[in-house]
CSV table of C-alpha atoms in Angstrom, one decimal:
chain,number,residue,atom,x,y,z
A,1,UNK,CA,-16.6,-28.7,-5.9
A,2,UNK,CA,-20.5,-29.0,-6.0
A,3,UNK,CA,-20.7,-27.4,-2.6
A,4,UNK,CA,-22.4,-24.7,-0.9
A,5,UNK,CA,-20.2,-22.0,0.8
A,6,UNK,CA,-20.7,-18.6,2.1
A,7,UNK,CA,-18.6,-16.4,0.0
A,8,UNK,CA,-16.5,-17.4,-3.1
A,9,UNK,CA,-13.5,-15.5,-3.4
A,10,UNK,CA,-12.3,-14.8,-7.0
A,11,UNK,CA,-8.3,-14.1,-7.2
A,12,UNK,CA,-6.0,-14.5,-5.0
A,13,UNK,CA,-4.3,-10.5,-4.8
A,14,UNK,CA,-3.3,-8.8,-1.3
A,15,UNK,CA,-7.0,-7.3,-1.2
A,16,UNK,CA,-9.2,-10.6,-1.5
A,17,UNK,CA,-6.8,-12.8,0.3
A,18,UNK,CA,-7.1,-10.6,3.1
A,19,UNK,CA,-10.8,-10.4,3.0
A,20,UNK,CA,-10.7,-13.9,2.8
A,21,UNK,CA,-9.0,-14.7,6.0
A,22,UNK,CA,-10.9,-12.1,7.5
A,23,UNK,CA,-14.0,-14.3,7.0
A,24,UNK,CA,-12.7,-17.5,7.4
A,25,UNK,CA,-11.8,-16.6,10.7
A,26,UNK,CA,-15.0,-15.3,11.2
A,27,UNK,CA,-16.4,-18.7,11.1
A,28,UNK,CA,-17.9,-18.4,7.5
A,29,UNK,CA,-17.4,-21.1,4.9
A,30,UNK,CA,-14.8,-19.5,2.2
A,31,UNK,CA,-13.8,-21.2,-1.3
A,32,UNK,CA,-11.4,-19.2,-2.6
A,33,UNK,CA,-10.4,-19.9,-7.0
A,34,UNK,CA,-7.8,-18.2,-9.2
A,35,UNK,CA,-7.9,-18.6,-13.0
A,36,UNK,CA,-4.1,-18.0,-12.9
A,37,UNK,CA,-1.6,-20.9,-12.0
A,38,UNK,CA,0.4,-18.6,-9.1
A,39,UNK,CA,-1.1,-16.4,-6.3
A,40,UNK,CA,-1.0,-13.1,-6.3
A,41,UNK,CA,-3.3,-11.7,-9.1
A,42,UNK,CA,-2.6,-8.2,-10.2
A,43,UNK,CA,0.0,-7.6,-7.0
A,44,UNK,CA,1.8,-11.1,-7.9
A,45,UNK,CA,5.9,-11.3,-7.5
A,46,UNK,CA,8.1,-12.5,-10.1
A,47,UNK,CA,11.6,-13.7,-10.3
A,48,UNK,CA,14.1,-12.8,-13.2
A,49,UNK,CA,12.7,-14.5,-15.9
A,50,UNK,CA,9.3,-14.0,-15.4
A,51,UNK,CA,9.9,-10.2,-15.3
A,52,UNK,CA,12.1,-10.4,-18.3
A,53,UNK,CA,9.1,-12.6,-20.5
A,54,UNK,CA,6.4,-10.3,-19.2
A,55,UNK,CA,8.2,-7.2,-20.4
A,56,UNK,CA,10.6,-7.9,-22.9
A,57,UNK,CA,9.4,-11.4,-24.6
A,58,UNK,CA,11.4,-14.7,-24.7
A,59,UNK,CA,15.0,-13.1,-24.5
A,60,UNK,CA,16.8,-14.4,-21.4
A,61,UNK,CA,17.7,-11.9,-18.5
A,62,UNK,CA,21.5,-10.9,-18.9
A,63,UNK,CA,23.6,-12.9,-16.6
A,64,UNK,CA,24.8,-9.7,-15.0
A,65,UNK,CA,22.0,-9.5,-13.2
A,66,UNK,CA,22.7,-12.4,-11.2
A,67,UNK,CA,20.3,-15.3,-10.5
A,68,UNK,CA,16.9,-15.4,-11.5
A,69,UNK,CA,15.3,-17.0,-8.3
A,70,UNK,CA,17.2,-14.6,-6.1
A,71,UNK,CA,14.7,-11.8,-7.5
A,72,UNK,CA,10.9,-11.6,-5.5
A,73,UNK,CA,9.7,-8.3,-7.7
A,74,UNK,CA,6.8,-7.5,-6.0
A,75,UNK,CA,4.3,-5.9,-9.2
A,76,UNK,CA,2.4,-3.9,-6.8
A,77,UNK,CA,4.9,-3.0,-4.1
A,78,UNK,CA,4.1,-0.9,-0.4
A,79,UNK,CA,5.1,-1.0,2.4
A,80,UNK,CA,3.5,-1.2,5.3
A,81,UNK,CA,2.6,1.3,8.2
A,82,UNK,CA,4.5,-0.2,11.6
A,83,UNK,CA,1.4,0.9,13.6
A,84,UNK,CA,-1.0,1.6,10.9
A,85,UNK,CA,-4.0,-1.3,9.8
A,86,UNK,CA,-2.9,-4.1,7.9
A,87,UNK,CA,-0.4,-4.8,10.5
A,88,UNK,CA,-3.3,-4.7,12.9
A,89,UNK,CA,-5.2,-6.7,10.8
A,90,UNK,CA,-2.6,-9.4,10.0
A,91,UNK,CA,-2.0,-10.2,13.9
A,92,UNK,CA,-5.9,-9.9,14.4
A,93,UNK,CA,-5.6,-13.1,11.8
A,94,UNK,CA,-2.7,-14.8,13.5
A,95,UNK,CA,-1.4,-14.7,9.9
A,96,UNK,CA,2.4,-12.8,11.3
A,97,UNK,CA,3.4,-16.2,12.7
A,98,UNK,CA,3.9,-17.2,8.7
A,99,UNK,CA,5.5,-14.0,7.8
A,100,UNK,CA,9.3,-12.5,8.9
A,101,UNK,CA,9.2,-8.4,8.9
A,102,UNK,CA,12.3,-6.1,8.3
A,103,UNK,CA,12.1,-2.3,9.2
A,104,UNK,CA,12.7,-0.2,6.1
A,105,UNK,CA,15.6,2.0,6.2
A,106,UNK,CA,13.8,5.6,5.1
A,107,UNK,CA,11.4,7.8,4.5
A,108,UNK,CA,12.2,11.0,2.9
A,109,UNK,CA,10.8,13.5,0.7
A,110,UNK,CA,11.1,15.5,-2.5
A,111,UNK,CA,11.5,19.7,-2.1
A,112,UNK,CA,13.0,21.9,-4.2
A,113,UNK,CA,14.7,19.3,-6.2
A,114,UNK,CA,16.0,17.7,-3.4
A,115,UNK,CA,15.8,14.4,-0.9
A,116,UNK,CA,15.6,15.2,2.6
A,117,UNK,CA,14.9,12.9,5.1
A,118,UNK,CA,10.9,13.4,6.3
A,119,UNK,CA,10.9,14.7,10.4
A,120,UNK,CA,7.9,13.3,12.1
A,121,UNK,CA,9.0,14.6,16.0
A,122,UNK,CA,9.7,18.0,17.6
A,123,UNK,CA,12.8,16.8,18.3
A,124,UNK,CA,13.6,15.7,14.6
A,125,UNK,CA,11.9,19.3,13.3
A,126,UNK,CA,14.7,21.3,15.2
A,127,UNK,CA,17.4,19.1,13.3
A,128,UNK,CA,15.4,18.9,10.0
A,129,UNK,CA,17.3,21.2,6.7
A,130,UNK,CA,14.3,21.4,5.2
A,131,UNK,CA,13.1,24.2,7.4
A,132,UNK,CA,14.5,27.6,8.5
A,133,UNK,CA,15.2,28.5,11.8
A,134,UNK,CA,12.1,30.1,12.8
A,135,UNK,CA,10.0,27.4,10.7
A,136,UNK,CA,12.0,24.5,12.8
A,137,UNK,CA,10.6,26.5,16.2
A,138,UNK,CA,6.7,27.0,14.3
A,139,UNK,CA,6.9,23.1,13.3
A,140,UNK,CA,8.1,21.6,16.6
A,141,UNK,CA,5.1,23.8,18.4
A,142,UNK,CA,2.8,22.0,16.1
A,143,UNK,CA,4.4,18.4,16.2
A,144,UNK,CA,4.2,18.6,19.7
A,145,UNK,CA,0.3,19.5,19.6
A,146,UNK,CA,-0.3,16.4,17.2
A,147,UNK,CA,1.3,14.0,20.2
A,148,UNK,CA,-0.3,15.3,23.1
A,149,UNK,CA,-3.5,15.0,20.8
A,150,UNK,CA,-6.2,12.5,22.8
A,151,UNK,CA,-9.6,12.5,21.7
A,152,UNK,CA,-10.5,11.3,24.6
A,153,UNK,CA,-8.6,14.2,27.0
A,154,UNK,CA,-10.4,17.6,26.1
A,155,UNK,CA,-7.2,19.5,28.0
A,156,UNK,CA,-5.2,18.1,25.1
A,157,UNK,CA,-7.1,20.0,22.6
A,158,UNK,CA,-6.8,23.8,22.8
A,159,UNK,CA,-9.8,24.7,22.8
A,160,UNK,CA,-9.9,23.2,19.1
A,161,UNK,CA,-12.7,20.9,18.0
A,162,UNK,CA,-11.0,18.6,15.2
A,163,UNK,CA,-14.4,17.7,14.0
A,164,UNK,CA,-15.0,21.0,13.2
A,165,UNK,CA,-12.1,22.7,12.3
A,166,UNK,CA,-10.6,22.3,9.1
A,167,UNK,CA,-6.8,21.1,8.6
A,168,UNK,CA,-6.3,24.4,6.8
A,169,UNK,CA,-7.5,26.2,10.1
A,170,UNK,CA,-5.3,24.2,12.2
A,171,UNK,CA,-2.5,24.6,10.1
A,172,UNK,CA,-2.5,28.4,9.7
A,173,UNK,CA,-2.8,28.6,14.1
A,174,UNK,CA,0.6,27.3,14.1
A,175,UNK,CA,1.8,29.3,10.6
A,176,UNK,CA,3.4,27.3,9.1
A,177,UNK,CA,4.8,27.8,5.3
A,178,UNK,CA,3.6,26.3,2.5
A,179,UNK,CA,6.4,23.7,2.0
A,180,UNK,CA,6.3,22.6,5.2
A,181,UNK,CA,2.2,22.1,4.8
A,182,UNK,CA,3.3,20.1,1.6
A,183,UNK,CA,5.6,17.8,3.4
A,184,UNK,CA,3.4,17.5,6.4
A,185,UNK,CA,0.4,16.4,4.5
A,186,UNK,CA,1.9,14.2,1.4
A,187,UNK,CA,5.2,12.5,3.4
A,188,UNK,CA,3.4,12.3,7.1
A,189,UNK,CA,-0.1,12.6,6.7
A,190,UNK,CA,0.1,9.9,3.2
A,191,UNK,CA,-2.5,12.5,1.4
A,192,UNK,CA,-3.1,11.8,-1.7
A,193,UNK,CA,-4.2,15.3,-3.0
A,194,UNK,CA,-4.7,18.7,-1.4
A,195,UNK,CA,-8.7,18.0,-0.6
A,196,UNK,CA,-7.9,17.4,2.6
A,197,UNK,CA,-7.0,20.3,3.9
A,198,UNK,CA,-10.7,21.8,3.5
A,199,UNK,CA,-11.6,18.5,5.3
A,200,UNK,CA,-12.1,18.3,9.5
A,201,UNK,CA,-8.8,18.2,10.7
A,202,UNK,CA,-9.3,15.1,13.0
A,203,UNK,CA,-8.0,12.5,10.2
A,204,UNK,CA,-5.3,14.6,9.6
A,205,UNK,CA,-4.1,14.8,12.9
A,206,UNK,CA,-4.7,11.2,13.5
A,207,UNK,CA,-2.7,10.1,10.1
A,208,UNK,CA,0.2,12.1,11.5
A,209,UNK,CA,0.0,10.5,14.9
A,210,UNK,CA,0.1,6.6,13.1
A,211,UNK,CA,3.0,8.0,11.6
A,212,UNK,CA,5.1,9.1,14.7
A,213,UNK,CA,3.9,6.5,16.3
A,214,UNK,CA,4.7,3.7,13.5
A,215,UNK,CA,8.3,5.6,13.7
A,216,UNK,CA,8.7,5.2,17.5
A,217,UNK,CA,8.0,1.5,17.1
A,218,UNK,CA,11.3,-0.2,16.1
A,219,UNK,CA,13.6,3.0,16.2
A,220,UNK,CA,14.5,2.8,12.7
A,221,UNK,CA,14.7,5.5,10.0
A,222,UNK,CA,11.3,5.0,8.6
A,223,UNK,CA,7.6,4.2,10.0
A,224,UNK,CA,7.5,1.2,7.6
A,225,UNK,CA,7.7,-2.3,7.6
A,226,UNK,CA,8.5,-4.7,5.0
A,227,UNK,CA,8.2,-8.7,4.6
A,228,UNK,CA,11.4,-10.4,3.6
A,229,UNK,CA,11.2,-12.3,0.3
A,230,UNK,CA,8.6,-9.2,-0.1
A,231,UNK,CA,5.0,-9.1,-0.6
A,232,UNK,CA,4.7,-12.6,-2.7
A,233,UNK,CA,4.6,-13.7,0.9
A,234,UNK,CA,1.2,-12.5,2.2
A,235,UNK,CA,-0.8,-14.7,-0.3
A,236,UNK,CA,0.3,-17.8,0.6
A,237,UNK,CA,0.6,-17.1,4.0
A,238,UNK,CA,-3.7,-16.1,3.9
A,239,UNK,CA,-4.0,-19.5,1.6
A,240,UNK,CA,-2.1,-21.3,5.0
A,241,UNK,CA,-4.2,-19.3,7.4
A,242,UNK,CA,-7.6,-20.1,5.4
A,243,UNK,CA,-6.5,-24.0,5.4
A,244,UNK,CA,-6.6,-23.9,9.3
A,245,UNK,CA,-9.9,-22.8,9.1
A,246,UNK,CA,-11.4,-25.3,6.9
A,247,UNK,CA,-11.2,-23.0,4.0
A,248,UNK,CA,-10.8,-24.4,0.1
A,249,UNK,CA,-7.8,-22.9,-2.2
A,250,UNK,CA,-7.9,-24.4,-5.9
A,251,UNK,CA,-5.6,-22.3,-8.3
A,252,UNK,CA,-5.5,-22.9,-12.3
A,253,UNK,CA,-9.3,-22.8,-12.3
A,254,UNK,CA,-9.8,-21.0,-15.9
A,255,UNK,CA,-13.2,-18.9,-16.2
A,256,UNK,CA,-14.6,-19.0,-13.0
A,257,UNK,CA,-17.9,-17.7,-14.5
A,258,UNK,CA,-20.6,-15.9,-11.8
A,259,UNK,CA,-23.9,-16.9,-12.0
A,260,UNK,CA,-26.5,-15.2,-11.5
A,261,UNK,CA,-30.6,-16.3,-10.3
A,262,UNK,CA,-33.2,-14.4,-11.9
A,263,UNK,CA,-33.2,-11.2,-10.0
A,264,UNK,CA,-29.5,-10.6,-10.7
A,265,UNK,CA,-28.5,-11.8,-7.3
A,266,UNK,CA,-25.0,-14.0,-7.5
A,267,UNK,CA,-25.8,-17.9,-6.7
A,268,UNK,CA,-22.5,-19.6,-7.7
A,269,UNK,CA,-19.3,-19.8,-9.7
A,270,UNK,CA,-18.6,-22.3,-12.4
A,271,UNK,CA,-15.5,-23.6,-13.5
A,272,UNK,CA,-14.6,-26.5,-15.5
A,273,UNK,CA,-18.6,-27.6,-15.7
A,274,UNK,CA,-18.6,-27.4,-12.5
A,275,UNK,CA,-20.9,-25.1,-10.1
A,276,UNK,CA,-19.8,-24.2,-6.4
A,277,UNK,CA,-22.7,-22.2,-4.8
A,278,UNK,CA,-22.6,-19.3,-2.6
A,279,UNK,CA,-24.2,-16.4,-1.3
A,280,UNK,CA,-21.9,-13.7,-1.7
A,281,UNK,CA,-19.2,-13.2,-4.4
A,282,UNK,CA,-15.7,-11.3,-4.0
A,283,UNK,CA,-13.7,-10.4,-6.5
A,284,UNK,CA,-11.1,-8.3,-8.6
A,285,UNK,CA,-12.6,-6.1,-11.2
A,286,UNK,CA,-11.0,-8.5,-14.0
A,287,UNK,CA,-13.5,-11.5,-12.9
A,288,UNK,CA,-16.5,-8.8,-13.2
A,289,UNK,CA,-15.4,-6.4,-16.1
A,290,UNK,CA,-19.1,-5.6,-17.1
A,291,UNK,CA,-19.7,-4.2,-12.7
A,292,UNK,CA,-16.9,-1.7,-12.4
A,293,UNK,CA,-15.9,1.7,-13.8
A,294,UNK,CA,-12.4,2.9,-15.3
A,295,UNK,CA,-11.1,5.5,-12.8
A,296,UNK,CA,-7.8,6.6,-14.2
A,297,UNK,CA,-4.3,4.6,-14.3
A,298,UNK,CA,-0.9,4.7,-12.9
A,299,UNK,CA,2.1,4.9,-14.9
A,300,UNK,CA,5.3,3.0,-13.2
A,301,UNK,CA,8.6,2.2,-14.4
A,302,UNK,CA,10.5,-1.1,-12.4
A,303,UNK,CA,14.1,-0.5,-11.9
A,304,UNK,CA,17.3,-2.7,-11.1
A,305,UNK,CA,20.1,-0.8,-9.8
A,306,UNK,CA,23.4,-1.8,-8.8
A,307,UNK,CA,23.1,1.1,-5.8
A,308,UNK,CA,20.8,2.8,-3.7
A,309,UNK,CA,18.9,5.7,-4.0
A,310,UNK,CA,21.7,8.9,-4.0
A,311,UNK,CA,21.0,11.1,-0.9
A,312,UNK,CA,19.2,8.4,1.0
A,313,UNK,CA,22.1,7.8,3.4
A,314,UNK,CA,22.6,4.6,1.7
A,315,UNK,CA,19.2,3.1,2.7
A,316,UNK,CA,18.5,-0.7,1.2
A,317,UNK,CA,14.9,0.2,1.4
A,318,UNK,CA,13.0,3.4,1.0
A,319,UNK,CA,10.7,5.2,0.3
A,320,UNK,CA,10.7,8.7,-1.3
A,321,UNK,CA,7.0,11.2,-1.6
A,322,UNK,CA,7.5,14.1,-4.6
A,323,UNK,CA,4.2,15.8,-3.7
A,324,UNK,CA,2.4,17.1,-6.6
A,325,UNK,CA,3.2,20.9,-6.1
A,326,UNK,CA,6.8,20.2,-6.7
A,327,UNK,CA,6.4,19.0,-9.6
A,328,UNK,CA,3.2,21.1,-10.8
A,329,UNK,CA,1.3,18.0,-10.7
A,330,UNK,CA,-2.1,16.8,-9.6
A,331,UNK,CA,-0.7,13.8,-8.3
A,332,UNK,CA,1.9,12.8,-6.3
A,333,UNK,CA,4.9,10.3,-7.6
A,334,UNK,CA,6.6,7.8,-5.3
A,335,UNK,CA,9.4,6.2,-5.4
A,336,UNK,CA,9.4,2.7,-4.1
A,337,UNK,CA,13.4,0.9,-3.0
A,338,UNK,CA,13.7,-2.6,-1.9
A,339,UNK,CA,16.8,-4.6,-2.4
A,340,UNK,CA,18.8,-7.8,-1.2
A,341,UNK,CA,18.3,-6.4,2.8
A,342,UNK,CA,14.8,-7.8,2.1
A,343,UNK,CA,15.9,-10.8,0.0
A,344,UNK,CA,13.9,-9.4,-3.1
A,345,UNK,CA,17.5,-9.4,-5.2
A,346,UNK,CA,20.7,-11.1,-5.6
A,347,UNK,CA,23.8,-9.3,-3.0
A,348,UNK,CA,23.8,-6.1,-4.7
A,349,UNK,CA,21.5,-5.2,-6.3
A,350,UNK,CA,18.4,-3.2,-5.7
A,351,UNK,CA,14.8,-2.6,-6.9
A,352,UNK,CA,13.3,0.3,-7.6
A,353,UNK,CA,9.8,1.3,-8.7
A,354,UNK,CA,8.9,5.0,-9.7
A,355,UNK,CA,4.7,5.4,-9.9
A,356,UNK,CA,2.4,7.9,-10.0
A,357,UNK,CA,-1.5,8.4,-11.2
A,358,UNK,CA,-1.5,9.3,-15.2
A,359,UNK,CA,-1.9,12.2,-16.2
A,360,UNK,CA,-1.0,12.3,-19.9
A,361,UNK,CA,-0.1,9.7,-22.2
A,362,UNK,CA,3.4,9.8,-21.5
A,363,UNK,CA,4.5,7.8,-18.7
A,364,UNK,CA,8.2,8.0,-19.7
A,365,UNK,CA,7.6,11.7,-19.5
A,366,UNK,CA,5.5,12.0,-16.2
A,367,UNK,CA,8.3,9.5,-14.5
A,368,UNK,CA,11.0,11.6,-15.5
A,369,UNK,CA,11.6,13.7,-12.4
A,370,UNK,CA,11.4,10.1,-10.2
A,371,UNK,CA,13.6,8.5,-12.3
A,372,UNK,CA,16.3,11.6,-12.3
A,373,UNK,CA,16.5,10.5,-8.7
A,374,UNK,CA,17.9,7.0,-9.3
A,375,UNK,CA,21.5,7.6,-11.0
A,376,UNK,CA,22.4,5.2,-13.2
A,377,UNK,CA,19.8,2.2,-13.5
A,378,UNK,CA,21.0,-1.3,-15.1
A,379,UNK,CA,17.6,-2.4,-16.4
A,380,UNK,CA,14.7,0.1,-16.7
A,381,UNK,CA,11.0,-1.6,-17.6
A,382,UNK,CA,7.9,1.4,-18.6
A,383,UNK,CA,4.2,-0.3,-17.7
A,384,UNK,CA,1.0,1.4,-17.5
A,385,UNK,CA,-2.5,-0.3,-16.4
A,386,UNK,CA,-6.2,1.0,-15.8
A,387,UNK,CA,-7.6,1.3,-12.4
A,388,UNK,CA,-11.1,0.0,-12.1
A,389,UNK,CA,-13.9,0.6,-9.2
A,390,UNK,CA,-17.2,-0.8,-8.5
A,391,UNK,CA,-20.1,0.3,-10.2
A,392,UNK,CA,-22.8,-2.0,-9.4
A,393,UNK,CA,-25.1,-2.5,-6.2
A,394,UNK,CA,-23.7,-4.9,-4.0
A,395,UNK,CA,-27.1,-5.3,-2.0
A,396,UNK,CA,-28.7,-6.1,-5.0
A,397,UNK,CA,-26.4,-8.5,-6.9
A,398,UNK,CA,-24.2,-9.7,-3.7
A,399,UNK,CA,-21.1,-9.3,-5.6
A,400,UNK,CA,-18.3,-7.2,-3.8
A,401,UNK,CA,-15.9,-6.5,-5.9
A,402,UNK,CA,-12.2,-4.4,-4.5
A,403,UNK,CA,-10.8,-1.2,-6.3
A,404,UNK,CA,-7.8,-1.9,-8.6
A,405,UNK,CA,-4.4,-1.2,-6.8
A,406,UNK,CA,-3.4,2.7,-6.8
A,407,UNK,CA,-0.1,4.5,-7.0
A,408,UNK,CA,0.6,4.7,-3.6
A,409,UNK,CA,3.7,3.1,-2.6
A,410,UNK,CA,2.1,2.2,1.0
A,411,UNK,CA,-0.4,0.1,1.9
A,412,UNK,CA,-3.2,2.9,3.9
A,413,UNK,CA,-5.5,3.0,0.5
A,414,UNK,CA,-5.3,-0.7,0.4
A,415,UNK,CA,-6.7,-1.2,4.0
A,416,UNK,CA,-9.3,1.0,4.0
A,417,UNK,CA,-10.9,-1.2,0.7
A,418,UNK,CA,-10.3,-4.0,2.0
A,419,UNK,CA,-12.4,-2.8,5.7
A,420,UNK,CA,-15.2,-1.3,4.5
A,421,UNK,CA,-15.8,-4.3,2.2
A,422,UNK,CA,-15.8,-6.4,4.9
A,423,UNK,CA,-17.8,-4.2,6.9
A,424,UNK,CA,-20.4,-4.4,3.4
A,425,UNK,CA,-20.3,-8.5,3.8
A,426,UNK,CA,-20.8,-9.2,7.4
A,427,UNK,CA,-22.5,-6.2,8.7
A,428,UNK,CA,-19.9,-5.5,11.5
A,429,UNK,CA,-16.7,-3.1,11.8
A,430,UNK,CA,-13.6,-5.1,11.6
A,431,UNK,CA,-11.9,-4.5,15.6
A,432,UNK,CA,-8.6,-3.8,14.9
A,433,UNK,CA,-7.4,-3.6,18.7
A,434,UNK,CA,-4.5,-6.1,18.7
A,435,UNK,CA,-1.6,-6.4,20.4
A,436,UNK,CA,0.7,-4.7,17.9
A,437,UNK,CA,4.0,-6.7,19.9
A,438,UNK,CA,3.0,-9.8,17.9
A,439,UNK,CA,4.1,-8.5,14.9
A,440,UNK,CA,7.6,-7.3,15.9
A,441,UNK,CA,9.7,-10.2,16.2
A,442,UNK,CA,11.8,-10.2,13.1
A,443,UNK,CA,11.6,-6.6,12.6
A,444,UNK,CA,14.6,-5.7,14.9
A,445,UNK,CA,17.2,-8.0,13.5
């Protein structure tokens, strides 16, 4: 282990295994450690029994349930946007020739304490309930605007500079309601609050576009992908791709203590008496508690159900956005559903996640209104955990360390970490200009 490498890479979750193929196939030298004995980190995936000891202790799962191994419970589940970046950045690694994808079956929304299914075309606009007749006609005038949009055709924008004008602007030229904004911005657009409606309306209008565009990609219900056997996947698929390129995995390395020269500046990590050096460590915030912030936490609750989600038109997988003013919220809740479609359950069953950003010390309370949603729920598990940022200089110390996971239950927040920390490491911004067929193979079974 005494050897020199250009980054050290300190657990082994979605964000730094990403980062760490990133690099590796950018030709630097990569050791990447894990004090745990599995991959995964904070956004590992657990069978049966692992779920059962982590949340209820040494009682064995009921045999109801079915068998243990037959459950991939993804701790930190998304999915993923069909056009959006991590797929672009998993085929700009080659890493999607280790990984089989499966559309997900929906994307719908929460309104008036209902689930309708989210339109994302003109054409699905005039169909969609969720809209009156005259709000269908104002919505399908504005969907049709957002897919003509080309930055680079000035005909294409009315007259309307998008770096200027604000998405509130846009919004109110086409008048539409306020439940329709709401839909439009939380189920389409993947805001996270309201801000960005005071914001140039150019990201907005592009969010929508990856959207319509994810949805046009495999002609399925949703603009989502998903891996089969779930997320547990991606890890050890980077750990492969990182081998190829002369990269080091060691897991089970406990401490993995950062050292540090004189000026504060990282030099190495040390585990088991032994030093590797480096010139840049990356890291979750639990290997550097003493360089990042608390920022908040998400409140979740992990479901197994013997059905899908009612009013989902029987979707295996879905997903489902309550945005914040329905609820009278700050934040919005999500509802995550995977099931044995994606071989993360036994025939039959299904597993559902309700999560959202805390807002009170009542998580059973906050999840209430998701969890309505489900019907009847054979096992139910509460869980709560702090979200921690960065708070240190990375120019200074040459530690970069990733944002804990949030509660989105998509993978856009995730990306956009992971892109501008590499961007912090090498100096460059990452091209993600791929071919986006390569990634489409087992998505159309």
């Amino acid at each position: 282990m005494d050897e020199e490498y250009d980054v050290i890479v300190l657990g082994t979750g979605l964000k730094e295994c990403i980062l760490s193929g990133l690099l590796s196939v950018d030709g630097l030298k990569v050791l990447h450690m894990d004090r745990n004995d599995y991959y995964g980190g904070a956004s590992t995936s657990l069978n049966l029994t692992q779920l059962w000891k982590r949340f209820r202790g040494d009682a064995p799962p009921p045999e109801h349930l079915g068998s243990s191994r037959e459950y991939n419970v993804d701790m930190i589940p998304k999915f993923m946007m069909a056009n959006g970046a991590l797929v672009r950045v998993l085929i700009h690694t080659d890493v999607t020739k280790y990984l089989n994808f499966k559309a997900v079956d929906g994307s719908f929304v929460y309104n008036k304490g209902k689930i309708y299914k989210v339109p994302a075309t003109d054409v699905e606009a005039l169909k969609s309930p969720l809209m009156g007749l005259f709000e269908k006609r104002r919505a399908r005038k504005f969907f049709i605007y957002v897919q003509d949009y080309d930055t680079s055709d000035p005909k294409s924008h009315e007259g309307l500079d998008l770096n200027q004008v604000t998405a509130r602007q846009l919004i109110s030229k086409y008048g539409l309601e306020d439940d329709t904004v709401d839909f439009i911005g939380h189920a389409l657009a993947l805001q996270l609050d309201d801000s960005y409606l005071d914001k140039p309306a150019k990201d907005f209008v592009e969010r929508v576009k990856i959207y319509a565009e994810s949805l046009a990609r495999f002609q399925g219900g949703s603009p989502y992908i998903y891996p089969l056997y779930g997320l547990g996947e991606l890890p050890q698929a980077f750990a492969r791709l990182s081998a190829v390129y002369g990269g080091t995995y060691m897991l089970n390395k406990p401490e993995c203590k950062v050292e540090f020269d004189d000026d504060g500046k990282a030099i190495g990590v040390t585990s088991e008496g032994e030093t590797a050096k480096c010139k840049k460590v990356v890291c979750d915030p639990s290997y550097l508690p003493d360089k990042v912030q608390k920022i908040g936490k998400v409140a979740r609750a992990i479901c197994i159900m013997s059905h899908p989600i009612p009013d989902t038109h029987d979707s295996h997988s879905a997903q489902v956005i309550l945005p914040q003013k329905q609820l009278g919220r700050k934040s919005d809740l999500y509802l995550f559903c995977c099931s044995y479609a994606h071989n993360v359950a036994p025939k039959g069953k299904y597993i559902a996640f309700v999560t959202t950003q805390a807002e009170t010390d009542q998580p059973e309370v906050e999840l209430k209104p998701g969890i309505d949603l489900l019907g009847p729920v054979d096992e139910i598990f509460y869980d709560t955990y702090d979200r921690f940022e960065p708070s240190n200089d990375h120019g200074a110390d040459g530690c970069f360390i990733s944002t804990s996971y949030d509660a989105t239950t998509h993978f856009e927040t995730t990306v956009q970490d992971v892109v501008k920390i590499y961007s912090h490491i090498t100096g460059k911004v990452l091209d993600l200009s791929v071919d986006l067929s390569a990634a489409s193979a087992a998505s159309e079974e």
